[in-house]
Short mmCIF file of C-alpha atoms in Angstrom, two decimals:
data_model
loop_
_atom_site.label_atom_id
_atom_site.label_comp_id
_atom_site.label_asym_id
_atom_site.label_seq_id
_atom_site.Cartn_x
_atom_site.Cartn_y
_atom_site.Cartn_z
CA MET D 288 -49.02 -32.79 56.46
CA GLY D 289 -46.93 -29.89 55.21
CA TRP D 290 -43.93 -32.15 54.70
CA ARG D 291 -46.04 -34.73 52.87
CA ILE D 292 -47.40 -32.04 50.54
CA LEU D 293 -43.90 -30.73 49.86
CA LEU D 294 -42.49 -34.20 49.22
CA GLY D 295 -45.39 -35.10 46.93
CA TRP D 296 -44.91 -31.92 44.92
CA LEU D 297 -41.14 -32.45 44.76
CA SER D 298 -41.66 -36.04 43.61
CA PHE D 299 -43.33 -34.84 40.42
CA VAL D 300 -40.98 -31.91 39.84
CA ALA D 301 -37.93 -34.14 40.35
CA ALA D 302 -39.35 -36.83 38.05
CA LEU D 303 -40.10 -34.31 35.31
CA GLY D 304 -36.71 -32.65 35.75
CA LEU D 305 -34.89 -36.00 35.51
CA ALA D 306 -36.93 -36.88 32.41
CA VAL D 307 -35.93 -33.60 30.76
CA ILE D 308 -32.24 -34.12 31.63
CA VAL D 309 -32.20 -37.66 30.23
CA THR D 310 -34.05 -36.53 27.10
CA LEU D 311 -31.62 -33.65 26.52
CA ALA D 312 -28.77 -36.17 26.73
CA ALA D 313 -30.56 -38.43 24.25
CA GLN D 314 -31.04 -35.43 21.95
CA ARG D 315 -27.31 -34.73 21.99
CA TYR D 316 -26.65 -38.33 21.00
CA GLY D 317 -28.96 -38.00 18.02
CA PHE D 318 -31.96 -39.99 19.24
CA PRO D 319 -35.02 -39.51 17.00
CA VAL D 320 -37.91 -37.35 18.25
CA LEU D 321 -40.19 -40.32 18.91
CA ALA D 322 -37.52 -41.97 21.05
CA GLN D 323 -37.09 -38.74 23.01
CA GLN D 324 -40.84 -38.57 23.65
CA ILE D 325 -40.86 -42.18 24.84
CA ILE D 326 -37.98 -41.42 27.21
CA LEU D 327 -39.88 -38.44 28.65
CA ALA D 328 -42.94 -40.62 29.26
CA VAL D 329 -41.10 -43.61 30.72
CA VAL D 330 -38.87 -41.63 33.07
CA THR D 331 -41.63 -39.31 34.32
CA SER D 332 -44.08 -42.08 35.25
CA SER D 333 -41.49 -44.59 36.44
CA VAL D 334 -40.09 -42.03 38.91
CA ALA D 335 -43.10 -39.95 39.97
CA VAL D 336 -45.69 -42.70 40.47
CA PRO D 337 -43.55 -45.02 42.64
CA LEU D 338 -42.50 -42.05 44.79
CA ILE D 339 -46.14 -41.08 45.29
CA TYR D 340 -46.97 -44.69 46.12
CA LEU D 341 -44.22 -44.80 48.77
CA LEU D 342 -45.42 -41.53 50.29
CA ARG D 343 -49.00 -42.77 50.40
CA ARG D 344 -48.03 -46.13 51.87
CA TYR D 345 -45.37 -45.13 54.40
CA ALA D 346 -45.77 -41.38 55.08
CA ASP D 347 -49.57 -41.23 55.02
CA ASN D 348 -50.07 -44.81 56.26
CA ARG D 349 -53.15 -44.92 54.06
CA PRO D 350 -54.21 -47.27 51.23
CA TRP D 351 -53.47 -46.40 47.61
CA SER D 352 -57.18 -46.77 46.84
CA GLY D 353 -57.86 -43.64 48.88
CA LEU D 354 -56.49 -41.53 46.02
CA GLY D 355 -59.51 -42.41 43.89
CA LEU D 356 -57.63 -44.51 41.33
CA SER D 357 -59.80 -47.60 41.03
CA PRO D 358 -58.62 -50.73 39.14
CA LEU D 359 -58.84 -50.10 35.41
CA PRO D 360 -61.75 -52.44 34.57
CA SER D 361 -63.99 -50.54 36.97
CA GLY D 362 -62.28 -47.25 36.13
CA LEU D 363 -62.80 -47.57 32.37
CA PRO D 364 -66.31 -46.01 32.41
CA TYR D 365 -64.88 -42.98 34.25
CA LEU D 366 -62.02 -42.74 31.73
CA LEU D 367 -64.54 -42.73 28.88
CA LEU D 368 -66.74 -40.27 30.79
CA GLY D 369 -63.87 -37.81 31.13
CA ALA D 370 -62.88 -38.15 27.47
CA GLY D 371 -66.48 -37.89 26.31
CA PHE D 372 -67.20 -34.88 28.50
CA LEU D 373 -64.19 -32.96 27.20
CA SER D 374 -65.07 -33.90 23.62
CA ALA D 375 -68.57 -32.56 24.14
CA MET D 376 -67.20 -29.30 25.57
CA MET D 377 -64.87 -29.01 22.56
CA GLY D 378 -67.88 -29.47 20.31
CA VAL D 379 -69.73 -26.68 22.12
CA ALA D 380 -66.69 -24.39 21.81
CA LEU D 381 -66.30 -25.20 18.10
CA LEU D 382 -69.98 -24.51 17.45
CA ALA D 383 -69.87 -21.25 19.42
CA GLY D 384 -66.76 -20.11 17.56
CA THR D 385 -68.34 -20.93 14.21
CA LEU D 386 -71.53 -19.03 15.05
CA ALA D 387 -69.49 -16.06 16.29
CA GLY D 388 -67.52 -15.97 13.05
CA TRP D 389 -64.21 -16.68 14.79
CA ILE D 390 -63.74 -20.18 13.35
CA ARG D 391 -64.41 -21.72 9.97
CA VAL D 392 -64.49 -25.48 9.52
CA VAL D 393 -62.53 -26.03 6.31
CA ASP D 394 -62.92 -29.79 5.95
CA VAL D 395 -63.23 -33.05 7.81
CA HIS D 396 -60.49 -35.60 7.09
CA LEU D 397 -59.73 -39.13 8.14
CA PRO D 398 -56.03 -39.41 7.25
CA VAL D 399 -54.47 -42.76 8.09
CA GLU D 400 -51.19 -41.03 9.01
CA THR D 401 -52.88 -38.84 11.63
CA LEU D 402 -54.82 -41.76 13.10
CA LEU D 403 -51.54 -43.66 13.42
CA VAL D 404 -49.85 -40.68 15.06
CA ILE D 405 -52.74 -40.40 17.55
CA LEU D 406 -52.46 -44.10 18.41
CA ILE D 407 -48.73 -43.67 19.04
CA ASN D 408 -49.16 -40.41 20.95
CA ILE D 409 -51.89 -41.62 23.32
CA PRO D 410 -49.63 -43.90 25.45
CA ILE D 411 -46.85 -41.28 25.38
CA ALA D 412 -49.22 -38.53 26.56
CA PHE D 413 -50.71 -40.91 29.13
CA PHE D 414 -47.41 -41.78 30.82
CA TYR D 415 -45.72 -38.39 30.33
CA GLU D 416 -48.57 -36.06 31.27
CA ALA D 417 -52.02 -37.41 32.12
CA PHE D 418 -51.24 -40.30 34.48
CA PRO D 419 -48.38 -38.92 36.65
CA GLU D 420 -49.95 -35.45 36.88
CA GLU D 421 -53.36 -36.74 37.93
CA VAL D 422 -51.94 -39.20 40.46
CA THR D 423 -49.79 -36.45 41.96
CA PHE D 424 -51.98 -33.35 41.91
CA ARG D 425 -55.61 -34.45 41.78
CA GLY D 426 -54.80 -37.63 43.65
CA TYR D 427 -52.13 -37.43 46.35
CA LEU D 428 -51.85 -33.68 46.93
CA TYR D 429 -55.58 -32.98 46.81
CA THR D 430 -56.39 -35.92 49.10
CA ASN D 431 -53.97 -34.65 51.73
CA LEU D 432 -55.03 -31.02 51.38
CA ARG D 433 -58.70 -31.97 51.70
CA THR D 434 -58.16 -33.61 55.09
CA ARG D 435 -57.04 -30.26 56.51
CA PHE D 436 -58.78 -27.58 54.45
CA GLY D 437 -61.93 -29.09 52.94
CA SER D 438 -62.71 -29.68 49.27
CA TRP D 439 -62.89 -26.14 47.88
CA LEU D 440 -59.88 -24.60 49.58
CA ALA D 441 -57.95 -27.78 48.76
CA LEU D 442 -58.92 -27.26 45.12
CA LEU D 443 -57.44 -23.74 45.11
CA LEU D 444 -54.25 -24.87 46.83
CA GLN D 445 -53.89 -27.77 44.40
CA VAL D 446 -54.12 -25.31 41.49
CA VAL D 447 -51.34 -23.21 43.04
CA LEU D 448 -49.13 -26.29 43.36
CA PHE D 449 -49.99 -27.37 39.81
CA VAL D 450 -49.01 -24.01 38.34
CA SER D 451 -45.87 -23.70 40.44
CA ALA D 452 -44.43 -27.06 39.30
CA PRO D 453 -43.46 -26.06 35.72
CA VAL D 454 -42.44 -22.60 36.95
CA ALA D 455 -40.07 -24.12 39.52
CA LEU D 456 -38.66 -26.59 36.99
CA THR D 457 -38.10 -23.82 34.44
CA ALA D 458 -36.36 -21.71 37.08
CA ALA D 459 -34.04 -24.62 37.90
CA MET D 460 -33.26 -25.19 34.21
CA VAL D 461 -32.57 -21.48 33.67
CA ALA D 462 -30.27 -21.48 36.69
CA ALA D 463 -28.45 -24.50 35.24
CA GLY D 464 -28.08 -22.75 31.89
CA VAL D 465 -30.17 -25.26 29.91
CA GLY D 466 -33.52 -23.48 29.74
CA THR D 467 -35.30 -20.18 29.11
CA TRP D 468 -38.43 -18.47 30.37
CA ASP D 469 -39.99 -18.35 26.90
CA LEU D 470 -42.68 -20.94 27.64
CA ILE D 471 -43.84 -19.36 30.91
CA THR D 472 -46.21 -16.79 29.43
CA PHE D 473 -49.38 -15.20 30.76
CA ASP D 474 -51.49 -17.36 28.42
CA TYR D 475 -49.72 -20.48 29.64
CA ILE D 476 -50.39 -19.65 33.30
CA VAL D 477 -54.07 -18.89 32.60
CA ASN D 478 -54.40 -22.21 30.78
CA LEU D 479 -52.83 -24.07 33.69
CA ILE D 480 -55.17 -22.40 36.19
CA ALA D 481 -58.28 -23.26 34.15
CA PHE D 482 -57.07 -26.76 33.34
CA GLY D 483 -56.12 -27.55 36.94
CA THR D 484 -59.50 -26.29 38.15
CA ALA D 485 -61.47 -28.34 35.62
CA LEU D 486 -59.51 -31.50 36.35
CA GLN D 487 -59.99 -31.13 40.09
CA LEU D 488 -63.72 -30.59 39.60
CA CYS D 489 -63.79 -33.85 37.62
CA ARG D 490 -62.28 -35.53 40.68
CA ILE D 491 -64.80 -33.90 43.04
CA PHE D 492 -67.72 -34.66 40.75
CA SER D 493 -66.90 -38.32 40.04
CA GLY D 494 -64.74 -39.29 43.00
CA ASN D 495 -62.51 -41.14 40.53
CA LEU D 496 -59.15 -40.12 39.06
CA TRP D 497 -59.88 -41.96 35.83
CA MET D 498 -62.34 -39.24 34.82
CA CYS D 499 -59.54 -36.68 35.28
CA ILE D 500 -57.17 -38.84 33.22
CA GLY D 501 -59.74 -39.25 30.43
CA PHE D 502 -60.46 -35.49 30.37
CA HIS D 503 -56.74 -34.68 30.38
CA LEU D 504 -55.84 -37.17 27.67
CA ALA D 505 -58.72 -36.16 25.39
CA TRP D 506 -57.77 -32.47 25.63
CA LEU D 507 -54.17 -33.22 24.68
CA GLU D 508 -55.11 -35.28 21.64
CA ILE D 509 -57.85 -32.93 20.41
CA VAL D 510 -55.77 -29.73 20.53
CA ARG D 511 -52.86 -31.51 18.86
CA PHE D 512 -54.50 -33.61 16.17
CA VAL D 513 -58.28 -33.22 15.95
CA ILE D 514 -59.31 -29.54 15.80
CA VAL D 515 -56.25 -27.97 14.18
CA PRO D 516 -55.61 -25.52 11.29
CA SER D 517 -53.88 -28.21 9.21
CA ASP D 518 -54.92 -30.63 6.47
CA PHE D 519 -53.49 -33.40 8.66
CA ALA D 520 -56.16 -32.70 11.31
CA LEU D 521 -59.32 -34.73 11.65
CA ILE D 522 -61.27 -31.45 11.69
CA GLU D 523 -59.37 -28.83 9.71
CA VAL D 524 -60.27 -25.33 10.88
CA GLU D 525 -59.30 -21.80 10.03
CA TYR D 526 -59.09 -19.28 12.85
CA LEU D 527 -60.62 -16.06 11.55
CA SER D 528 -59.90 -14.35 14.86
CA PRO D 529 -57.38 -14.96 17.67
CA TYR D 530 -60.41 -15.57 19.88
CA GLY D 531 -61.15 -18.72 17.91
CA SER D 532 -57.98 -20.45 19.06
CA TYR D 533 -58.58 -19.40 22.67
CA LEU D 534 -62.16 -20.61 22.48
CA VAL D 535 -61.14 -24.12 21.44
CA SER D 536 -58.20 -24.61 23.81
CA LEU D 537 -59.31 -22.55 26.81
CA GLY D 538 -63.00 -21.86 26.25
CA SER D 539 -63.87 -25.55 26.18
CA VAL D 540 -62.21 -25.98 29.58
CA ILE D 541 -64.01 -22.97 31.04
CA VAL D 542 -67.35 -24.27 29.76
CA GLY D 543 -66.47 -27.58 31.39
CA ILE D 544 -65.79 -25.81 34.69
CA ALA D 545 -69.20 -24.12 34.53
CA VAL D 546 -70.98 -27.40 33.80
CA LEU D 547 -69.13 -29.28 36.55
CA LEU D 548 -69.84 -26.53 39.08
CA GLY D 549 -73.50 -26.64 38.12
CA TRP D 550 -73.68 -30.41 38.50
CA THR D 551 -71.84 -30.34 41.81
CA TYR D 552 -74.08 -27.59 43.20
CA ARG D 553 -77.19 -29.44 42.03
CA ASN D 554 -76.05 -32.72 43.59
CA ARG D 555 -75.25 -31.02 46.89
CA ASN D 556 -78.72 -29.44 47.00
CA ARG D 557 -80.34 -32.75 46.15
CA GLN D 558 -78.43 -34.53 48.92
CA LYS D 559 -79.38 -31.77 51.35
CA GLU D 560 -83.05 -32.15 50.42
CA LEU D 561 -82.86 -35.91 50.97
CA ARG D 562 -81.31 -35.41 54.41
CA ASP D 563 -84.00 -32.87 55.33
#
């Protein structure tokens, strides 16, 4: 199992690294930003997902369906559940920040340009971040870890692997002279830990990766285009305190973790009562 975990982790890191290399080359040749983003998305998913499929099929000798990725028609309710749940948690965080005096809602807009950008960004974010990350970490790696360590220890180990992936890639880029450590900050690591925990709890709670993908995708779009201190945002806000920004981006995820833990604990007690 150790080799399968390592190969699964390397599959994503290698895919992301190759995507970055190809995109840097495209940047040097003057490709527009949108084209670079599309390249990142296409290369990451087209390399990582097939490698994970091959590992699942030939190293694990297990069906792809065991990862919790149901066919999309049946997975659509879980996708919407994940997106809706994260949106609700964002709403709670925004309300709490407003009541605490950390956030002020300036205006609510519906700019056509922003809606168009969101429509364009959704498939890019899906194939660059949400889909390959969930298939790799909350799907393949967690499924293998759970067979040996159980759900909760597997969750912690998955978070460690999730955090170590961008750190390892950054280290490789720094060693190659094409990167810096600027992005690997304390805040970034804390966000990854919270985000990886919440996403894995979505998988444990629902048993379906589409909930993780919906949660992941909704968070990306909301923090980029919806609740933003800009007149191009759908909800234009002003952060009156640094805590306001943390509350929206990180607090909403932490609230989600608390809710998911509560639901999971309640369901386990209910199942125990039924067995008794």
